[in-house]
Amino acid sequence: MRHIKKYGIVIIGIFFVSISYNLFFSPYQFDTGGVSGLAIVLHSLFMISESNFILIANILLLILSYFVLGKELTKNSLLGSILFPIFIKLTSNINNWVVLKDIELLIIAIIGGTLSGIGYGLLFKNNFTSGGTDILNQIAEKKFKVPMSKSMIYIDGSIVLLGGFIFGIEKMIYSIISLLLISNLSNKTMLEINKHKVFYIETKKGNEVKKYLTQDLSYDVTIFEAKGGYSNNKTELILCSIKTSDYYKVSTGLKLIDPTSFITITENYEALNENQMVPKTK
C-alpha cells in the first residue's frame, strides 16, 4: 500500500509539471532550463516535436547515467524520464480546454512556476527525478567534483540564456522568475519546511512552562542543562517541537507565563517518530 501511495504521488507530481509546461511555459516560450526548456527552443526554430525530443533526450541520458552513475541512481530517474514526455503528449491539447486570455505574463510566470515547483517537489520528496539535465548535474558532481548547485547554473543557465537569445530578454526575465519559484517551492514541498517548528526556551519559570506545554497543549519536551556564557549561571533550556498551526498559541502563551524568557524558534525540516514528540490528547 505504501508503494502504491508513493508512485501515485510521483505520477501526480509529473502531471502537475506537464500541465504547467503545456499551459504556461511552452505557449508563452518561457525557457526555464533543462531538456524541456531546450525542447521549447528547438520547437520554435525547427518545429521539432517537444514530447518526442524530451523522450529521446531522456532515453540517451538514462543510458549515459547507467554506465556512469550506476544502476541504483539511474533507477530513480527512470520513471520520471519516461512518464514526463508521455504526459506532455497526453496534455498537449489542454489549451483547448483551459483558455488563458488577457493575463499578464508576470501572472503566467508565477502560476506556472508555482504549479511546476509543487510537482517537482512531490518527485524529489519521494527520491525521484524527471531525468534530463538532472542526470548531467549528478555526473558533473560525481566525476568532476563540481557541486550540483554550480553545475545547475552552468548547464541549465546556458539553456536559459539560449532562450533569452532566441525569444528576447523580456521572456528570459519571466523564465527566471518561474525558475526561482520552481526551486523555492520544490524545496518547500520536498522538505515540508513549515510543518513543524522547534522552540528553544530559556526561562526562570521552567516548571510553569513545562506544565503549559505538556499538560495544557499535550506536547512533550526535552530539558538541557545550560550555562550562561557571560554570567556562568546555570539554567535550564527547554526544547519543544510543535506543529506550525500552534505557533502563535505557543509563543503567546510562553510570553504570558514569563515575559523575560529568551526564546529561539527554528524551522523543523522533519520530525521522525512524530507520535513521540506530540502525544495524543486523552
PDB file of C-alpha atoms in Angstrom, residues 64-165:
ATOM      1  CA  LEU A  64      24.652   7.550 -20.037  1.00  0.00           C
ATOM      2  CA  SER A  65      23.533   7.542 -16.384  1.00  0.00           C
ATOM      3  CA  TYR A  66      23.531   3.735 -16.250  1.00  0.00           C
ATOM      4  CA  PHE A  67      27.161   3.496 -17.330  1.00  0.00           C
ATOM      5  CA  VAL A  68      28.440   6.494 -15.360  1.00  0.00           C
ATOM      6  CA  LEU A  69      26.292   6.653 -12.217  1.00  0.00           C
ATOM      7  CA  GLY A  70      25.254   3.024 -11.924  1.00  0.00           C
ATOM      8  CA  LYS A  71      22.006   1.109 -11.700  1.00  0.00           C
ATOM      9  CA  GLU A  72      20.713   2.455  -8.369  1.00  0.00           C
ATOM     10  CA  LEU A  73      20.928   6.170  -9.200  1.00  0.00           C
ATOM     11  CA  THR A  74      19.586   5.578 -12.703  1.00  0.00           C
ATOM     12  CA  LYS A  75      16.588   3.708 -11.320  1.00  0.00           C
ATOM     13  CA  ASN A  76      15.358   6.860  -9.558  1.00  0.00           C
ATOM     14  CA  SER A  77      15.332   8.769 -12.860  1.00  0.00           C
ATOM     15  CA  LEU A  78      13.718   6.051 -14.983  1.00  0.00           C
ATOM     16  CA  LEU A  79      10.046   6.610 -14.155  1.00  0.00           C
ATOM     17  CA  GLY A  80      10.125  10.403 -14.481  1.00  0.00           C
ATOM     18  CA  SER A  81      12.204  10.317 -17.661  1.00  0.00           C
ATOM     19  CA  ILE A  82       9.656   8.125 -19.441  1.00  0.00           C
ATOM     20  CA  LEU A  83       6.395   9.435 -17.968  1.00  0.00           C
ATOM     21  CA  PHE A  84       7.202  13.138 -18.319  1.00  0.00           C
ATOM     22  CA  PRO A  85       7.268  13.235 -22.165  1.00  0.00           C
ATOM     23  CA  ILE A  86       4.273  10.876 -22.286  1.00  0.00           C
ATOM     24  CA  PHE A  87       2.276  13.202 -20.029  1.00  0.00           C
ATOM     25  CA  ILE A  88       3.360  16.195 -22.105  1.00  0.00           C
ATOM     26  CA  LYS A  89       1.973  14.449 -25.184  1.00  0.00           C
ATOM     27  CA  LEU A  90      -1.264  13.499 -23.422  1.00  0.00           C
ATOM     28  CA  THR A  91      -1.852  17.043 -22.105  1.00  0.00           C
ATOM     29  CA  SER A  92      -0.697  18.862 -25.239  1.00  0.00           C
ATOM     30  CA  ASN A  93      -4.272  19.966 -26.050  1.00  0.00           C
ATOM     31  CA  ILE A  94      -5.045  21.389 -22.628  1.00  0.00           C
ATOM     32  CA  ASN A  95      -5.176  24.893 -24.117  1.00  0.00           C
ATOM     33  CA  ASN A  96      -8.352  23.826 -25.897  1.00  0.00           C
ATOM     34  CA  TRP A  97      -9.978  23.274 -22.510  1.00  0.00           C
ATOM     35  CA  VAL A  98      -8.321  25.970 -20.405  1.00  0.00           C
ATOM     36  CA  VAL A  99      -8.207  29.266 -22.271  1.00  0.00           C
ATOM     37  CA  LEU A 100      -5.995  31.999 -20.827  1.00  0.00           C
ATOM     38  CA  LYS A 101      -6.904  35.424 -22.176  1.00  0.00           C
ATOM     39  CA  ASP A 102      -5.703  38.895 -21.259  1.00  0.00           C
ATOM     40  CA  ILE A 103      -3.495  37.603 -18.434  1.00  0.00           C
ATOM     41  CA  GLU A 104      -0.213  39.420 -17.797  1.00  0.00           C
ATOM     42  CA  LEU A 105       2.974  37.470 -18.441  1.00  0.00           C
ATOM     43  CA  LEU A 106       4.089  38.004 -14.855  1.00  0.00           C
ATOM     44  CA  ILE A 107       0.978  36.179 -13.605  1.00  0.00           C
ATOM     45  CA  ILE A 108       1.615  33.394 -16.117  1.00  0.00           C
ATOM     46  CA  ALA A 109       5.193  33.057 -14.863  1.00  0.00           C
ATOM     47  CA  ILE A 110       4.100  32.969 -11.221  1.00  0.00           C
ATOM     48  CA  ILE A 111       1.306  30.412 -11.683  1.00  0.00           C
ATOM     49  CA  GLY A 112       3.456  28.226 -13.935  1.00  0.00           C
ATOM     50  CA  GLY A 113       6.405  28.317 -11.549  1.00  0.00           C
ATOM     51  CA  THR A 114       4.172  27.568  -8.561  1.00  0.00           C
ATOM     52  CA  LEU A 115       2.439  24.568 -10.136  1.00  0.00           C
ATOM     53  CA  SER A 116       5.666  23.178 -11.554  1.00  0.00           C
ATOM     54  CA  GLY A 117       7.536  23.730  -8.276  1.00  0.00           C
ATOM     55  CA  ILE A 118       4.960  21.741  -6.327  1.00  0.00           C
ATOM     56  CA  GLY A 119       5.118  18.978  -8.934  1.00  0.00           C
ATOM     57  CA  TYR A 120       8.913  18.720  -8.796  1.00  0.00           C
ATOM     58  CA  GLY A 121       8.766  18.786  -5.007  1.00  0.00           C
ATOM     59  CA  LEU A 122       6.485  15.734  -4.989  1.00  0.00           C
ATOM     60  CA  LEU A 123       9.031  13.923  -7.177  1.00  0.00           C
ATOM     61  CA  PHE A 124      12.064  14.898  -5.113  1.00  0.00           C
ATOM     62  CA  LYS A 125      10.305  14.117  -1.836  1.00  0.00           C
ATOM     63  CA  ASN A 126       9.891  10.506  -2.981  1.00  0.00           C
ATOM     64  CA  ASN A 127      13.508  10.309  -4.204  1.00  0.00           C
ATOM     65  CA  PHE A 128      12.633  10.506  -7.921  1.00  0.00           C
ATOM     66  CA  THR A 129      13.693  12.946 -10.634  1.00  0.00           C
ATOM     67  CA  SER A 130      12.319  13.835 -14.050  1.00  0.00           C
ATOM     68  CA  GLY A 131      15.626  12.876 -15.659  1.00  0.00           C
ATOM     69  CA  GLY A 132      17.032  15.304 -18.236  1.00  0.00           C
ATOM     70  CA  THR A 133      19.775  17.647 -17.085  1.00  0.00           C
ATOM     71  CA  ASP A 134      19.397  16.371 -13.507  1.00  0.00           C
ATOM     72  CA  ILE A 135      21.413  13.392 -14.736  1.00  0.00           C
ATOM     73  CA  LEU A 136      24.116  15.660 -16.175  1.00  0.00           C
ATOM     74  CA  ASN A 137      24.276  17.538 -12.876  1.00  0.00           C
ATOM     75  CA  GLN A 138      24.744  14.271 -10.982  1.00  0.00           C
ATOM     76  CA  ILE A 139      27.503  13.209 -13.377  1.00  0.00           C
ATOM     77  CA  ALA A 140      29.280  16.563 -13.009  1.00  0.00           C
ATOM     78  CA  GLU A 141      29.190  16.184  -9.223  1.00  0.00           C
ATOM     79  CA  LYS A 142      30.381  12.570  -9.157  1.00  0.00           C
ATOM     80  CA  LYS A 143      33.007  12.573 -11.915  1.00  0.00           C
ATOM     81  CA  PHE A 144      34.253  16.158 -11.985  1.00  0.00           C
ATOM     82  CA  LYS A 145      33.664  17.099  -8.322  1.00  0.00           C
ATOM     83  CA  VAL A 146      31.572  20.094  -9.385  1.00  0.00           C
ATOM     84  CA  PRO A 147      28.890  20.876  -6.745  1.00  0.00           C
ATOM     85  CA  MET A 148      25.393  20.261  -8.095  1.00  0.00           C
ATOM     86  CA  SER A 149      24.399  23.860  -7.353  1.00  0.00           C
ATOM     87  CA  LYS A 150      27.177  25.124  -9.645  1.00  0.00           C
ATOM     88  CA  SER A 151      26.589  22.562 -12.381  1.00  0.00           C
ATOM     89  CA  MET A 152      22.906  23.575 -12.452  1.00  0.00           C
ATOM     90  CA  ILE A 153      23.973  27.181 -13.020  1.00  0.00           C
ATOM     91  CA  TYR A 154      26.343  26.170 -15.820  1.00  0.00           C
ATOM     92  CA  ILE A 155      24.085  23.679 -17.627  1.00  0.00           C
ATOM     93  CA  ASP A 156      20.567  24.986 -17.034  1.00  0.00           C
ATOM     94  CA  GLY A 157      21.778  28.597 -17.018  1.00  0.00           C
ATOM     95  CA  SER A 158      23.212  28.119 -20.507  1.00  0.00           C
ATOM     96  CA  ILE A 159      19.853  26.826 -21.756  1.00  0.00           C
ATOM     97  CA  VAL A 160      18.019  29.779 -20.189  1.00  0.00           C
ATOM     98  CA  LEU A 161      20.490  32.189 -21.815  1.00  0.00           C
ATOM     99  CA  LEU A 162      19.911  30.466 -25.153  1.00  0.00           C
ATOM    100  CA  GLY A 163      16.192  31.019 -24.687  1.00  0.00           C
ATOM    101  CA  GLY A 164      16.858  34.685 -23.934  1.00  0.00           C
ATOM    102  CA  PHE A 165      18.856  34.991 -27.147  1.00  0.00           C
TER     103      PHE A 165
END
